[in-house]
Amino acid sequence: MTISRRHILAGAVAAPAVIAWSRLGSAAPAQMLKISHQFPGGTIDEGDFRDRLCRKFAAELEKRTNGALGAQVYPNSSLMKTVAQFSAVRKGALDLSLYPISYAGGEFAELNIGLMPGLVSSYQQGAAWKKAAVGQKFAAFLAEKGVVVVSWIWQAGGVASRVTPVVNPQDAKGMKIRGGSREMDMVLQAAGATTLSLPSNELYAAMQTGACDAAITSSTSLISFRLEEVAKSLTTGRGKSYWFMFEPVIMSKQIFDALPKPQQDVIMGLGQELEAFGTKEAQADDQKVADVYAKKGAKVSDLDDAIVDKWRTIARDTAWKDYAGKTPLSAELLKLAEGVHVS
C-alpha cells in the first residue's frame, strides 16, 4: 500500500533564489544559468553541503569563464517543484539541478538503480561506478534522454522514527515508512510496512502530523530538514548502510551542447573537482547526524554487516528481481553494478 504525497502537507516555505555573482561593481555574466534543488539554502560556507556545492560551482563557473557564464542557485524547490526538475532539465527548461536521480524513476524505470537497496554498500563502490561499465552505460542512457551527468555524488542514509527504532527488517512491520524509491518501498512492504512516496523536503510535515512514522533519507537531509525535532530514534548510515542514493549534479544536454567547447570543459572539470567535496561532506554528515539526534535525546543505533545482509536478502528477492524485469537495460545495469567491487 502506498500513501499518496497529495495527502501530505507541504513542508518548507520556498526560499528566494540566491544570486551567485555578487562582486561589487562587476557586470552580470553574459549568460546566466539556473541551478535548482530541493534542499535548504545557506551560504557558500554554511548549511546543507548540497546547496554549498551548487554555490561553489556557480562561483567558480563565473571565475573560470571570465564572466562569460554565471549561475543563480534556487534552493528549496523555489524555482519549480522537486520531482519536476528532471523533466525540466531534459527539455531545456532548466539548466542544472542537484537531483536524487531515483525521483525520476516513474518517468524512466532504469533510473531507480540510483537508489537500489543493498546494491551499493560504500562510498568507494559508488564512486567506482563513474568509470565502470555500469556508470558509462547509465550516463549514456541519461544523455539519450537529454541529461548530462556533471558531478557524481552518492550519499548514505539512515532512518528517523517518531516511534520505535527501525534497525532490522522485522522492526518495520505495521509502520508507515518513507523509503525514497519504488524499490526501497518494495523491500519495506515485504517487511510488513506501509509506504509513502514523497520528496525529503516534505518529510517534516508528514512526521509531525503522524502521516509518516519513519523516514529513510540521506544523513544530510536527516539534519537539514530538522527531523530530529519529530523523531525519537535514529538508525545511522555511518559505517554500514543498505541505503545509498545517487544525487548527481545534472545539466540539460540541450543547453550544454549549445555552449562552446572551452565552457563545456570548465563545467565538466568543475563537476569532477566537486565530487571529492561532496563525498567528504556526505561522510561527515553520517557522523554528525548521530550527534545531532543524540543531543535531542533520540536513541541512536548503527548497522552491522549481518543486519545489512538481512535487508539485502529481501532486496534481491523483491526489488532487484522486479527492476531487472523492467527493461533489457535494467537487467544489464543491475548485473554490471553487482560486478563493481572495491578493495
Short mmCIF file of C-alpha atoms in Angstrom, two decimals:
data_model
loop_
_atom_site.label_atom_id
_atom_site.label_comp_id
_atom_site.label_asym_id
_atom_site.label_seq_id
_atom_site.Cartn_x
_atom_site.Cartn_y
_atom_site.Cartn_z
CA MET A 1 0.00 0.00 0.00
CA THR A 2 1.31 3.45 -0.88
CA ILE A 3 0.09 6.68 0.69
CA SER A 4 0.00 9.43 -1.93
CA ARG A 5 2.01 12.57 -1.26
CA ARG A 6 -1.11 14.54 -2.21
CA HIS A 7 -2.33 13.78 1.31
CA ILE A 8 0.79 15.17 2.93
CA LEU A 9 1.13 18.84 3.81
CA ALA A 10 3.98 20.58 2.03
CA GLY A 11 6.90 21.06 4.39
CA ALA A 12 9.06 24.04 3.68
CA VAL A 13 8.43 27.57 2.51
CA ALA A 14 10.08 28.44 -0.78
CA ALA A 15 13.25 30.47 -0.39
CA PRO A 16 14.28 33.13 -2.86
CA ALA A 17 16.95 32.48 -5.44
CA VAL A 18 20.48 33.19 -4.40
CA ILE A 19 22.45 35.11 -6.97
CA ALA A 20 25.93 33.67 -7.15
CA TRP A 21 27.51 36.63 -8.88
CA SER A 22 27.91 39.40 -6.36
CA ARG A 23 31.28 41.00 -6.96
CA LEU A 24 30.97 44.69 -6.22
CA GLY A 25 30.82 46.75 -9.36
CA SER A 26 31.04 43.76 -11.69
CA ALA A 27 28.72 43.31 -14.61
CA ALA A 28 26.35 40.39 -14.73
CA PRO A 29 27.70 37.37 -16.63
CA ALA A 30 26.92 37.26 -20.33
CA GLN A 31 24.88 34.07 -19.83
CA MET A 32 23.15 33.22 -16.57
CA LEU A 33 22.37 29.57 -15.82
CA LYS A 34 19.75 28.44 -13.30
CA ILE A 35 20.63 25.74 -10.75
CA SER A 36 17.65 24.31 -8.88
CA HIS A 37 17.50 21.88 -5.95
CA GLN A 38 15.12 20.88 -3.16
CA PHE A 39 17.44 21.39 -0.21
CA PRO A 40 17.52 24.29 2.29
CA GLY A 41 19.53 27.33 1.24
CA GLY A 42 22.53 28.63 3.17
CA THR A 43 25.82 30.26 2.25
CA ILE A 44 28.85 29.01 0.36
CA ASP A 45 30.44 28.12 3.74
CA GLU A 46 27.47 27.16 5.92
CA GLY A 47 24.45 24.90 5.59
CA ASP A 48 23.47 21.80 3.62
CA PHE A 49 26.54 20.72 1.65
CA ARG A 50 24.47 20.12 -1.49
CA ASP A 51 23.44 23.78 -1.53
CA ARG A 52 27.05 24.79 -0.79
CA LEU A 53 28.26 22.57 -3.64
CA CYS A 54 25.91 24.36 -6.04
CA ARG A 55 27.15 27.75 -4.81
CA LYS A 56 30.78 26.72 -5.17
CA PHE A 57 30.00 25.54 -8.68
CA ALA A 58 28.33 28.85 -9.53
CA ALA A 59 31.13 31.00 -8.11
CA GLU A 60 33.89 29.04 -9.84
CA LEU A 61 31.96 28.93 -13.10
CA GLU A 62 31.95 32.71 -13.40
CA LYS A 63 35.59 32.95 -12.35
CA ARG A 64 36.87 30.31 -14.76
CA THR A 65 34.88 31.57 -17.74
CA ASN A 66 35.94 35.19 -17.06
CA GLY A 67 32.35 36.26 -16.63
CA ALA A 68 31.01 34.55 -19.78
CA LEU A 69 28.90 32.20 -17.64
CA GLY A 70 27.33 32.67 -14.24
CA ALA A 71 24.64 30.92 -12.23
CA GLN A 72 21.76 31.58 -9.90
CA VAL A 73 21.05 28.97 -7.24
CA TYR A 74 17.40 28.29 -6.40
CA PRO A 75 17.26 26.25 -3.18
CA ASN A 76 14.25 24.64 -1.50
CA SER A 77 12.43 23.96 -4.80
CA SER A 78 11.76 27.69 -5.02
CA LEU A 79 12.02 27.72 -8.82
CA MET A 80 9.94 24.61 -9.50
CA LYS A 81 8.60 21.57 -7.70
CA THR A 82 11.09 18.91 -6.67
CA VAL A 83 10.21 15.95 -8.88
CA ALA A 84 9.52 18.14 -11.94
CA GLN A 85 13.14 19.31 -12.11
CA PHE A 86 14.35 16.25 -14.02
CA SER A 87 11.83 16.65 -16.81
CA ALA A 88 12.61 20.37 -16.98
CA VAL A 89 16.33 19.62 -17.39
CA ARG A 90 15.57 17.08 -20.12
CA LYS A 91 13.51 19.60 -22.07
CA GLY A 92 15.94 22.50 -21.68
CA ALA A 93 13.54 24.44 -19.42
CA LEU A 94 16.05 24.20 -16.53
CA ASP A 95 19.81 24.41 -16.92
CA LEU A 96 21.08 22.42 -13.92
CA SER A 97 19.84 20.57 -10.86
CA LEU A 98 21.34 18.64 -7.97
CA TYR A 99 18.81 15.85 -8.18
CA PRO A 100 18.16 12.50 -6.46
CA ILE A 101 18.03 10.50 -9.68
CA SER A 102 15.57 7.86 -8.47
CA TYR A 103 12.92 10.60 -8.11
CA ALA A 104 12.58 10.31 -11.89
CA GLY A 105 12.13 6.53 -11.76
CA GLY A 106 8.46 6.96 -12.60
CA GLU A 107 9.48 8.52 -15.90
CA PHE A 108 12.25 6.02 -16.70
CA ALA A 109 12.35 2.80 -14.68
CA GLU A 110 16.08 2.41 -15.34
CA LEU A 111 16.81 5.39 -13.07
CA ASN A 112 15.69 3.51 -9.97
CA ILE A 113 19.09 1.83 -9.84
CA GLY A 114 20.23 5.12 -8.27
CA LEU A 115 18.57 4.01 -5.03
CA MET A 116 18.60 0.22 -5.18
CA PRO A 117 18.68 -1.12 -1.61
CA GLY A 118 21.76 -3.16 -0.82
CA LEU A 119 23.38 -2.71 -4.22
CA VAL A 120 25.93 -0.05 -3.24
CA SER A 121 27.43 -0.62 0.19
CA SER A 122 30.18 2.01 0.40
CA TYR A 123 31.18 5.41 -0.95
CA GLN A 124 34.15 3.82 -2.70
CA GLN A 125 31.89 1.39 -4.53
CA GLY A 126 29.52 4.18 -5.59
CA ALA A 127 32.42 6.34 -6.81
CA ALA A 128 33.75 3.42 -8.85
CA TRP A 129 30.56 3.42 -10.94
CA LYS A 130 31.67 6.54 -12.81
CA LYS A 131 34.46 4.79 -14.71
CA ALA A 132 32.96 1.31 -14.62
CA ALA A 133 30.73 -0.10 -17.36
CA VAL A 134 27.59 0.43 -15.26
CA GLY A 135 28.30 4.16 -14.92
CA GLN A 136 29.22 4.57 -18.58
CA LYS A 137 26.01 2.88 -19.74
CA PHE A 138 23.92 4.78 -17.20
CA ALA A 139 25.40 8.13 -18.27
CA ALA A 140 24.85 7.24 -21.93
CA PHE A 141 21.21 6.42 -21.22
CA LEU A 142 20.73 9.77 -19.48
CA ALA A 143 22.42 11.57 -22.39
CA GLU A 144 19.95 9.92 -24.78
CA LYS A 145 17.17 11.40 -22.65
CA GLY A 146 18.71 14.88 -22.74
CA VAL A 147 20.62 14.87 -19.44
CA VAL A 148 24.38 15.26 -18.82
CA VAL A 149 25.85 13.99 -15.53
CA VAL A 150 28.18 16.78 -14.38
CA SER A 151 29.10 15.62 -10.87
CA TRP A 152 28.76 12.11 -9.41
CA ILE A 153 27.60 12.29 -5.80
CA TRP A 154 26.50 9.43 -3.55
CA GLN A 155 25.03 9.67 -0.06
CA ALA A 156 24.45 7.08 2.63
CA GLY A 157 21.23 7.27 4.55
CA GLY A 158 19.57 6.34 7.81
CA VAL A 159 16.15 6.04 9.41
CA ALA A 160 14.49 8.62 11.63
CA SER A 161 11.50 7.25 13.51
CA ARG A 162 8.91 9.05 15.61
CA VAL A 163 8.16 5.81 17.41
CA THR A 164 10.34 2.69 17.81
CA PRO A 165 13.73 2.22 16.11
CA VAL A 166 13.88 0.62 12.65
CA VAL A 167 17.08 -1.42 12.58
CA ASN A 168 16.20 -4.97 11.48
CA PRO A 169 13.58 -5.71 8.78
CA GLN A 170 11.09 -7.03 11.34
CA ASP A 171 11.11 -3.63 13.05
CA ALA A 172 9.29 -2.12 10.05
CA LYS A 173 6.17 -4.26 10.44
CA GLY A 174 3.00 -2.20 10.84
CA MET A 175 4.76 1.15 10.40
CA LYS A 176 4.16 3.89 7.81
CA ILE A 177 7.59 4.49 6.28
CA ARG A 178 9.01 6.65 3.50
CA GLY A 179 11.70 4.68 1.68
CA GLY A 180 12.75 7.15 -1.02
CA SER A 181 12.31 4.96 -4.11
CA ARG A 182 9.92 2.41 -5.56
CA GLU A 183 12.48 -0.32 -4.94
CA MET A 184 13.08 0.63 -1.32
CA ASP A 185 9.32 0.70 -0.85
CA MET A 186 9.09 -2.87 -2.17
CA VAL A 187 11.60 -4.01 0.46
CA LEU A 188 9.73 -2.20 3.23
CA GLN A 189 6.40 -3.65 2.10
CA ALA A 190 7.92 -7.15 2.13
CA ALA A 191 8.96 -6.43 5.71
CA GLY A 192 5.35 -5.54 6.58
CA ALA A 193 5.38 -1.75 6.38
CA THR A 194 3.02 0.64 4.63
CA THR A 195 4.95 3.05 2.41
CA LEU A 196 4.70 6.72 1.47
CA SER A 197 6.04 8.37 -1.67
CA LEU A 198 7.16 11.96 -1.16
CA PRO A 199 10.35 14.02 -1.52
CA SER A 200 12.51 14.58 1.53
CA ASN A 201 11.61 18.26 1.81
CA GLU A 202 8.04 17.19 2.75
CA LEU A 203 9.06 14.73 5.48
CA TYR A 204 8.92 17.08 8.46
CA ALA A 205 5.24 17.87 7.96
CA ALA A 206 4.40 14.23 7.32
CA MET A 207 6.10 13.05 10.51
CA GLN A 208 4.77 15.97 12.53
CA THR A 209 1.17 15.15 11.61
CA GLY A 210 1.62 11.41 12.13
CA ALA A 211 1.02 10.59 8.47
CA CYS A 212 4.54 9.10 8.48
CA ASP A 213 6.04 7.03 11.31
CA ALA A 214 9.58 6.77 9.96
CA ALA A 215 11.63 8.06 7.06
CA ILE A 216 14.71 6.76 5.31
CA THR A 217 16.72 9.55 3.73
CA SER A 218 20.30 10.76 3.44
CA SER A 219 22.18 11.74 6.57
CA THR A 220 22.34 15.33 5.30
CA SER A 221 18.57 15.50 4.80
CA LEU A 222 18.01 13.98 8.25
CA ILE A 223 19.85 17.04 9.56
CA SER A 224 18.79 19.76 7.12
CA PHE A 225 15.07 19.07 7.39
CA ARG A 226 15.28 19.04 11.22
CA LEU A 227 13.68 15.63 11.59
CA GLU A 228 15.35 15.27 14.99
CA GLU A 229 12.57 17.57 16.24
CA VAL A 230 9.92 14.95 15.43
CA ALA A 231 11.92 11.73 15.92
CA LYS A 232 12.58 9.57 18.97
CA SER A 233 15.11 7.26 17.34
CA LEU A 234 17.73 7.20 14.61
CA THR A 235 19.41 4.37 12.73
CA THR A 236 22.54 5.85 11.17
CA GLY A 237 24.27 5.19 7.86
CA ARG A 238 27.75 5.62 9.32
CA GLY A 239 29.95 2.61 8.82
CA LYS A 240 27.39 0.32 7.21
CA SER A 241 24.24 1.05 5.21
CA TYR A 242 21.93 -0.68 2.73
CA TRP A 243 20.68 2.74 1.54
CA PHE A 244 22.93 4.70 -0.82
CA MET A 245 21.37 7.33 -3.08
CA PHE A 246 22.86 8.75 -6.27
CA GLU A 247 22.33 12.54 -6.18
CA PRO A 248 24.27 13.93 -9.14
CA VAL A 249 24.51 17.45 -10.48
CA ILE A 250 22.80 17.13 -13.86
CA MET A 251 22.64 19.55 -16.77
CA SER A 252 20.38 19.92 -19.77
CA LYS A 253 22.16 18.37 -22.75
CA GLN A 254 20.39 20.88 -24.97
CA ILE A 255 21.90 23.78 -23.03
CA PHE A 256 25.29 22.05 -22.62
CA ASP A 257 25.63 21.26 -26.32
CA ALA A 258 24.94 24.89 -27.25
CA LEU A 259 27.97 26.09 -25.28
CA PRO A 260 31.44 26.42 -26.81
CA LYS A 261 33.85 23.58 -26.03
CA PRO A 262 36.01 25.58 -23.57
CA GLN A 263 32.93 26.35 -21.45
CA GLN A 264 31.81 22.71 -21.59
CA ASP A 265 35.27 21.72 -20.36
CA VAL A 266 35.04 24.16 -17.45
CA ILE A 267 31.66 22.75 -16.43
CA MET A 268 32.77 19.12 -16.53
CA GLY A 269 36.08 19.91 -14.83
CA LEU A 270 34.30 21.70 -12.02
CA GLY A 271 31.86 18.83 -11.64
CA GLN A 272 34.71 16.38 -11.25
CA GLU A 273 36.56 18.56 -8.73
CA LEU A 274 33.46 18.94 -6.56
CA GLU A 275 32.95 15.17 -6.24
CA ALA A 276 35.66 14.98 -3.56
CA PHE A 277 33.96 17.80 -1.62
CA GLY A 278 30.60 16.04 -1.90
CA THR A 279 31.93 12.71 -0.66
CA LYS A 280 33.84 14.27 2.24
CA GLU A 281 30.83 16.28 3.39
CA ALA A 282 28.42 13.35 3.00
CA GLN A 283 30.65 11.15 5.17
CA ALA A 284 30.99 13.93 7.75
CA ASP A 285 27.19 14.18 7.94
CA ASP A 286 26.93 10.40 8.51
CA GLN A 287 28.68 11.05 11.83
CA LYS A 288 27.19 14.47 12.53
CA VAL A 289 23.63 13.16 12.27
CA ALA A 290 24.25 10.79 15.18
CA ASP A 291 25.48 13.68 17.31
CA VAL A 292 22.52 15.90 16.36
CA TYR A 293 19.93 13.26 17.26
CA ALA A 294 21.69 12.11 20.44
CA LYS A 295 21.74 15.71 21.65
CA LYS A 296 17.95 15.80 21.23
CA GLY A 297 17.63 12.65 23.32
CA ALA A 298 16.93 10.22 20.48
CA LYS A 299 18.03 6.59 20.71
CA VAL A 300 20.84 6.12 18.17
CA SER A 301 21.53 2.73 16.55
CA ASP A 302 24.06 1.57 13.95
CA LEU A 303 24.05 -1.24 11.40
CA ASP A 304 26.48 -4.12 11.03
CA ASP A 305 27.19 -6.50 8.16
CA ALA A 306 24.72 -9.10 9.41
CA ILE A 307 21.85 -6.62 9.53
CA VAL A 308 22.72 -5.15 6.11
CA ASP A 309 22.69 -8.69 4.71
CA LYS A 310 19.15 -9.23 6.02
CA TRP A 311 17.94 -6.17 4.14
CA ARG A 312 19.93 -7.14 1.03
CA THR A 313 18.42 -10.64 1.02
CA ILE A 314 14.91 -9.16 0.94
CA ALA A 315 16.00 -6.69 -1.75
CA ARG A 316 17.38 -9.45 -4.01
CA ASP A 317 14.08 -11.34 -3.90
CA THR A 318 11.89 -8.28 -4.43
CA ALA A 319 13.36 -5.00 -5.70
CA TRP A 320 16.32 -6.40 -7.65
CA LYS A 321 14.21 -9.04 -9.34
CA ASP A 322 11.48 -6.54 -10.20
CA TYR A 323 13.95 -3.97 -11.53
CA ALA A 324 15.79 -6.50 -13.70
CA GLY A 325 12.48 -7.43 -15.31
CA LYS A 326 11.59 -3.87 -16.33
CA THR A 327 13.75 -3.46 -19.45
CA PRO A 328 16.76 -5.19 -21.02
CA LEU A 329 18.92 -2.23 -19.97
CA SER A 330 17.70 -2.52 -16.37
CA ALA A 331 18.80 -6.15 -16.26
CA GLU A 332 22.18 -5.24 -17.76
CA LEU A 333 22.77 -2.31 -15.39
CA LEU A 334 21.97 -4.43 -12.36
CA LYS A 335 24.34 -7.19 -13.46
CA LEU A 336 27.12 -4.68 -14.17
CA ALA A 337 26.59 -2.94 -10.82
CA GLU A 338 26.83 -6.25 -8.97
CA GLY A 339 30.23 -6.70 -10.58
CA VAL A 340 31.65 -3.45 -9.19
CA HIS A 341 33.93 -4.33 -6.28
CA VAL A 342 36.48 -2.24 -4.42
CA SER A 343 39.25 -3.41 -2.12
#
